[in-house]
Short mmCIF file of C-alpha atoms in Angstrom, two decimals:
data_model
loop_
_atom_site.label_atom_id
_atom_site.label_comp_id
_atom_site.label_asym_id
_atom_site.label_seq_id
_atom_site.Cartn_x
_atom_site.Cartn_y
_atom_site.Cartn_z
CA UNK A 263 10.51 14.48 -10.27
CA UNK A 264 7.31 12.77 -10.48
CA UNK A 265 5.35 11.38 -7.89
CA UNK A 266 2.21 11.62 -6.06
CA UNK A 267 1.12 14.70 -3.37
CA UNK A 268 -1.11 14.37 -0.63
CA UNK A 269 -2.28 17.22 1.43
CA UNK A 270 -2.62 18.21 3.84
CA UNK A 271 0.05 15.99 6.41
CA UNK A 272 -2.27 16.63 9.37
CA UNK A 273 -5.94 17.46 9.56
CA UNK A 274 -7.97 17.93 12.39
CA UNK A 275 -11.66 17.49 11.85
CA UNK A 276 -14.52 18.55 14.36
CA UNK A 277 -17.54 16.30 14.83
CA UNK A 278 -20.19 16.77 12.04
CA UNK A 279 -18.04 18.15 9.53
CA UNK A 280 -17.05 17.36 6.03
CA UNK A 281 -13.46 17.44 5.31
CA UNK A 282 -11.51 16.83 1.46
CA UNK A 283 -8.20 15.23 1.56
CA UNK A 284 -6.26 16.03 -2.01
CA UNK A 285 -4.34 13.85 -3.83
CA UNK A 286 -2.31 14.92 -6.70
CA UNK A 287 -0.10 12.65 -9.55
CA UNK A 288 2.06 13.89 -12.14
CA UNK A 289 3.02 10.17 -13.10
CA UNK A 290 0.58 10.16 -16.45
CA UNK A 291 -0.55 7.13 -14.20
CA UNK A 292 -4.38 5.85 -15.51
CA UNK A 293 -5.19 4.23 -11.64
CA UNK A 294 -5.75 5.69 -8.45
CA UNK A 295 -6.66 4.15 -5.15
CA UNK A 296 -7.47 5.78 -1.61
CA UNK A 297 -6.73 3.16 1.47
CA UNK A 298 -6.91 3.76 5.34
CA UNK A 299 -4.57 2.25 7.68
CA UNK A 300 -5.11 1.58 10.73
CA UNK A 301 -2.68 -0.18 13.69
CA UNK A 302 -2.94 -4.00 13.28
CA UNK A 303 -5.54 -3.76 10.28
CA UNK A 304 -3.00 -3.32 7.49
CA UNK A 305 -4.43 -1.43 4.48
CA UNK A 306 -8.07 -1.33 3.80
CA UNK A 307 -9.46 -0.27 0.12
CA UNK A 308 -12.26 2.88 0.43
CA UNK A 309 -12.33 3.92 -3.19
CA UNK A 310 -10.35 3.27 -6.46
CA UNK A 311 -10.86 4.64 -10.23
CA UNK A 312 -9.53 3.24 -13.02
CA UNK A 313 -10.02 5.90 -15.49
CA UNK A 314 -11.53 9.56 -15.41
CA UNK A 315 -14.91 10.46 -14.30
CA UNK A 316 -14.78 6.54 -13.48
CA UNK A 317 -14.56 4.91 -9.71
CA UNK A 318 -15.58 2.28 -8.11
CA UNK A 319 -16.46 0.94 -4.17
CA UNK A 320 -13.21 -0.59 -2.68
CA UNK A 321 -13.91 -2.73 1.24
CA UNK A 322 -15.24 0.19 3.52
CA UNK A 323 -16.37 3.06 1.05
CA UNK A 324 -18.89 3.74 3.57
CA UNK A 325 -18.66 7.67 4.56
CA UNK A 326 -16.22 8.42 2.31
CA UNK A 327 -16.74 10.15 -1.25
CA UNK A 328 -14.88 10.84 -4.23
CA UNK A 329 -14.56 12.74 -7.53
CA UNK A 330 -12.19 12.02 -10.85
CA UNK A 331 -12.59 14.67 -12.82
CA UNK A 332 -9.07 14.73 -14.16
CA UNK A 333 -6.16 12.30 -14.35
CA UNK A 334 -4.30 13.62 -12.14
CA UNK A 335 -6.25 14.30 -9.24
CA UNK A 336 -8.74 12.32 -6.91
CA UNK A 337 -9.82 13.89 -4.09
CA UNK A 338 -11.33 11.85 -1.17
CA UNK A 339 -14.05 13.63 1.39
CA UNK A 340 -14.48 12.10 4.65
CA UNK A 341 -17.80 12.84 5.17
CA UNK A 342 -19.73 13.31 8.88
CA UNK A 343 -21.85 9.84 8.24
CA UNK A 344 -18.22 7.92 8.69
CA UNK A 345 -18.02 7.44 12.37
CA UNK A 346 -14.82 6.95 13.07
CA UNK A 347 -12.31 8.83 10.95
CA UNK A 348 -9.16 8.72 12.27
CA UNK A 349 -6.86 6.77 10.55
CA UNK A 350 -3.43 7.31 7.97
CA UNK A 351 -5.15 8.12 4.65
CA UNK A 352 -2.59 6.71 1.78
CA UNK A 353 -3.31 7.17 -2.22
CA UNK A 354 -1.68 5.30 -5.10
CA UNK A 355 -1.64 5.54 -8.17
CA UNK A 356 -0.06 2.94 -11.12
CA UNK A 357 -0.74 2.26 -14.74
CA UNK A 358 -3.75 0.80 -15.68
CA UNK A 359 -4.86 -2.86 -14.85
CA UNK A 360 -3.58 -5.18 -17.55
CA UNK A 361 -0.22 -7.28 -18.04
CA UNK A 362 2.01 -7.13 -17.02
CA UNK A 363 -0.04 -5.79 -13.57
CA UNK A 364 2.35 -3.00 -12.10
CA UNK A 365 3.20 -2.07 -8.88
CA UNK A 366 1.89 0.79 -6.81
CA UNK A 367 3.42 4.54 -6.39
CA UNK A 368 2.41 5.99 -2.00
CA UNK A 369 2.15 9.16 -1.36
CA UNK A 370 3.01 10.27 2.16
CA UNK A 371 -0.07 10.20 3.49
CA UNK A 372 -2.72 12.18 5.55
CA UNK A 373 -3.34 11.73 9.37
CA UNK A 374 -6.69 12.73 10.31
CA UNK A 375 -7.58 13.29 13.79
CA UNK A 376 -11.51 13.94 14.82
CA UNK A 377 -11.19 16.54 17.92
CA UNK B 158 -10.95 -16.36 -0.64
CA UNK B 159 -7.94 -14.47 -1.40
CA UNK B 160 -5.41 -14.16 1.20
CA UNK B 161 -2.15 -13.03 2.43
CA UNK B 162 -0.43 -13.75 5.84
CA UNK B 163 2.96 -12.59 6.81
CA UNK B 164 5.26 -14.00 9.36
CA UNK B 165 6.76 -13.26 11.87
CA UNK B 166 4.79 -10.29 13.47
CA UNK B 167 7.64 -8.45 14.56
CA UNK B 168 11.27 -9.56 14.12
CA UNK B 169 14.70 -7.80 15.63
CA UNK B 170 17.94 -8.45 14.30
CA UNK B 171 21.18 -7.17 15.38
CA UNK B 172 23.28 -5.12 12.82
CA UNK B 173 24.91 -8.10 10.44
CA UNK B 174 22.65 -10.91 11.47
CA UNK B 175 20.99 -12.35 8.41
CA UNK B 176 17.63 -13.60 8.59
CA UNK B 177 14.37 -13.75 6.32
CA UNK B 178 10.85 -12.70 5.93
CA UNK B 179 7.79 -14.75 4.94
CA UNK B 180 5.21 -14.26 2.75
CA UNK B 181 2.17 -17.12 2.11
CA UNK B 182 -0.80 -16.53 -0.12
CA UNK B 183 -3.66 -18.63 -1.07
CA UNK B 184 -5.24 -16.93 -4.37
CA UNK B 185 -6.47 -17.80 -7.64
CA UNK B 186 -4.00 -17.06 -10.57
CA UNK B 187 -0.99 -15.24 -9.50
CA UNK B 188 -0.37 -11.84 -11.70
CA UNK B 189 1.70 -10.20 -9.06
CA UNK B 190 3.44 -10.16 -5.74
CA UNK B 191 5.12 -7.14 -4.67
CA UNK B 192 7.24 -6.01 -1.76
CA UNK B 193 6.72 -2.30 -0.25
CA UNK B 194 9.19 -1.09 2.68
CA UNK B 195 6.88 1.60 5.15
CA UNK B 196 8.65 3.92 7.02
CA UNK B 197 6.69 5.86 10.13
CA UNK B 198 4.45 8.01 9.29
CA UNK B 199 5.27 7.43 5.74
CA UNK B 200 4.18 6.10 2.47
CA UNK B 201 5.06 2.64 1.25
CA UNK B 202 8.42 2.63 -1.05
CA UNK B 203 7.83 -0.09 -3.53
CA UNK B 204 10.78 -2.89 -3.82
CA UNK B 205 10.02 -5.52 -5.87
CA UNK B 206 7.71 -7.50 -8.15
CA UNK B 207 7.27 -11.05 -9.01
CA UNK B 208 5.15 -12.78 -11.48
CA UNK B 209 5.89 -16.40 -11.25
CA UNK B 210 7.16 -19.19 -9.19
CA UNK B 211 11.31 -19.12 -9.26
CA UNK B 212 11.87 -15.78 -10.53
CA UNK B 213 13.97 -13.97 -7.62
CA UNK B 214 14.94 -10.04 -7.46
CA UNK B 215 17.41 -8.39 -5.70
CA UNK B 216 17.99 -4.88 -4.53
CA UNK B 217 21.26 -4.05 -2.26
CA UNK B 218 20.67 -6.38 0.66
CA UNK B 219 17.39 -7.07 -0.46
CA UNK B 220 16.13 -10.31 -2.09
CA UNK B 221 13.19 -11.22 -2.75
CA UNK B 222 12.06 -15.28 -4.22
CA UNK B 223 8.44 -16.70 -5.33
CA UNK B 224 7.53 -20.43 -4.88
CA UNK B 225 4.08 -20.77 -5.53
CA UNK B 226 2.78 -20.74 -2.25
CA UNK B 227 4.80 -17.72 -0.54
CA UNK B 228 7.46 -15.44 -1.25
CA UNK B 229 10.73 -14.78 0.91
CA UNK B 230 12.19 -11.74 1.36
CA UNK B 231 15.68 -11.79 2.36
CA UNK B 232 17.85 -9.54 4.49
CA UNK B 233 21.75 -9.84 4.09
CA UNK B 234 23.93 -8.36 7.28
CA UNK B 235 21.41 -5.59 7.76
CA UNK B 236 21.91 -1.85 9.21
CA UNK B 237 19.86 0.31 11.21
CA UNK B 238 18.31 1.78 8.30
CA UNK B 239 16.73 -1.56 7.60
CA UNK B 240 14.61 -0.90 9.78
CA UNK B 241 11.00 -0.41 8.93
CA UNK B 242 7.78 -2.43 7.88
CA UNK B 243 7.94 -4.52 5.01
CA UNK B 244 4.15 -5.14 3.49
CA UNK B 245 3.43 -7.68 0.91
CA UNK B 246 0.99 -7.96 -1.08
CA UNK B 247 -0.50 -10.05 -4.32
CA UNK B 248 -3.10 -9.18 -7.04
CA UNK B 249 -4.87 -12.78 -8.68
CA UNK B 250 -6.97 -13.77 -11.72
CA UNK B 251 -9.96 -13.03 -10.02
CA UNK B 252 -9.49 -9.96 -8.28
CA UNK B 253 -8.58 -6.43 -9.50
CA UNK B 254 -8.07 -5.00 -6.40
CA UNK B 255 -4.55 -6.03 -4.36
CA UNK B 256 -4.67 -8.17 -1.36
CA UNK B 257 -1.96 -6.74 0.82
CA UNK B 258 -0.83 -8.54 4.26
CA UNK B 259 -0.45 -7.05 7.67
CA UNK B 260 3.22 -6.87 7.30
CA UNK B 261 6.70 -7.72 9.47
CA UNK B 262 7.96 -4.83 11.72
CA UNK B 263 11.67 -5.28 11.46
CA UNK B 264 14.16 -3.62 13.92
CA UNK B 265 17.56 -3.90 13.32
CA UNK B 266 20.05 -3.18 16.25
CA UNK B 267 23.55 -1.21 15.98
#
């Protein structure tokens, strides 16, 4: 079946340290987005690409980095400069921007926890 | 500025008791509205999208309508595994990114 595959489900990350969250779609899908939600902030845009070796800025890139250096996979670091990490990591993926405009495909998510 | 507010906050409902969601948006040139269903600790499940004022979808006790201000999404004699957070959210003329709202917790009783 095709979807999209986030892992890890839990990650712990220790003050000062770089951590990669993966992010794997088997959709053929051209789009990929990385949001953070938090509790009563809804979902909040850190990075989206459009095509490969393409992304752009989403609302709070700041900390966070990514590569796309194939279709199907965009991982997302979580770098030591963001200051407060913990949050539900969600990426999406959908066809490419155009009409009609499509909806988005979740994956389950990553909970990061700074310890 | 685009925007999306959903009402109510949090709604419970006992097992059978019909009752809707709201949706209102302010943006510039509606391409899209679309429904997601978010389970704890889970991704959101996309429902449904609409593209233009008086198109309506349905999907087992599920329907969702568009006026051109908000969207409705309707729950017909709901069960327990209604229950979750429904998120809407709308993508406009001017914006390639979506705008999604802070969704309605629903709880529906046995």
């Amino acid at each position: 079946d095709g979807g999209i595959t986030q892992s890890p489900k839990y990650l712990f990350r220790k003050e000062g340290q770089n951590v990669t969250l993966s992010c794997e779609q088997n959709l053929n899908h051209d789009a990929m987005y990385w949001y953070r939600q938090d509790p009563g902030q809804g979902l909040r845009l850190i990075y989206y690409s459009q095509i490969v070796n393409d992304f752009q800025k989403g609302d709070i890139a700041e900390g966070y980095s990514v590569s796309r250096e194939k279709k199907e996979s965009f991982p997302l670091t979580v770098t030591s400069a963001q200051k407060n990490p913990t949050a539900f990591y969600l990426c999406a993926s959908s066809y490419r921007a155009g009409t009609p405009v499509y909806g988005y495909t979740f994956g389950s998510g990553t909970r990061l926890t700074v310890v | 500025e685009d925007q999306v507010t959903q009402s109510p906050e949090a709604l419970r409902l006992q097992e059978g008791e019909s009752s809707s969601l709201n949706c209102s948006y302010t943006v510039s040139g509606l391409r899209g509205l679309f429904w997601y269903r978010q389970d704890p600790g889970k991704g959101p499940e996309f429902l449904f999208t609409l593209y233009s004022a008086g198109e309506e979808k349905e999907k087992e006790r599920l329907k969702a309508t568009l006026t051109k201000k908000e969207s409705f999404l309707h729950i017909t004699a709901p069960k327990p595994e209604d229950s979750a957070t429904y998120l809407c959210a709308v993508k406009g003329g001017n914006n390639r990114k979506l705008i999604w709202g802070l969704g309605t917790s629903l709880a529906v009783n046995p």
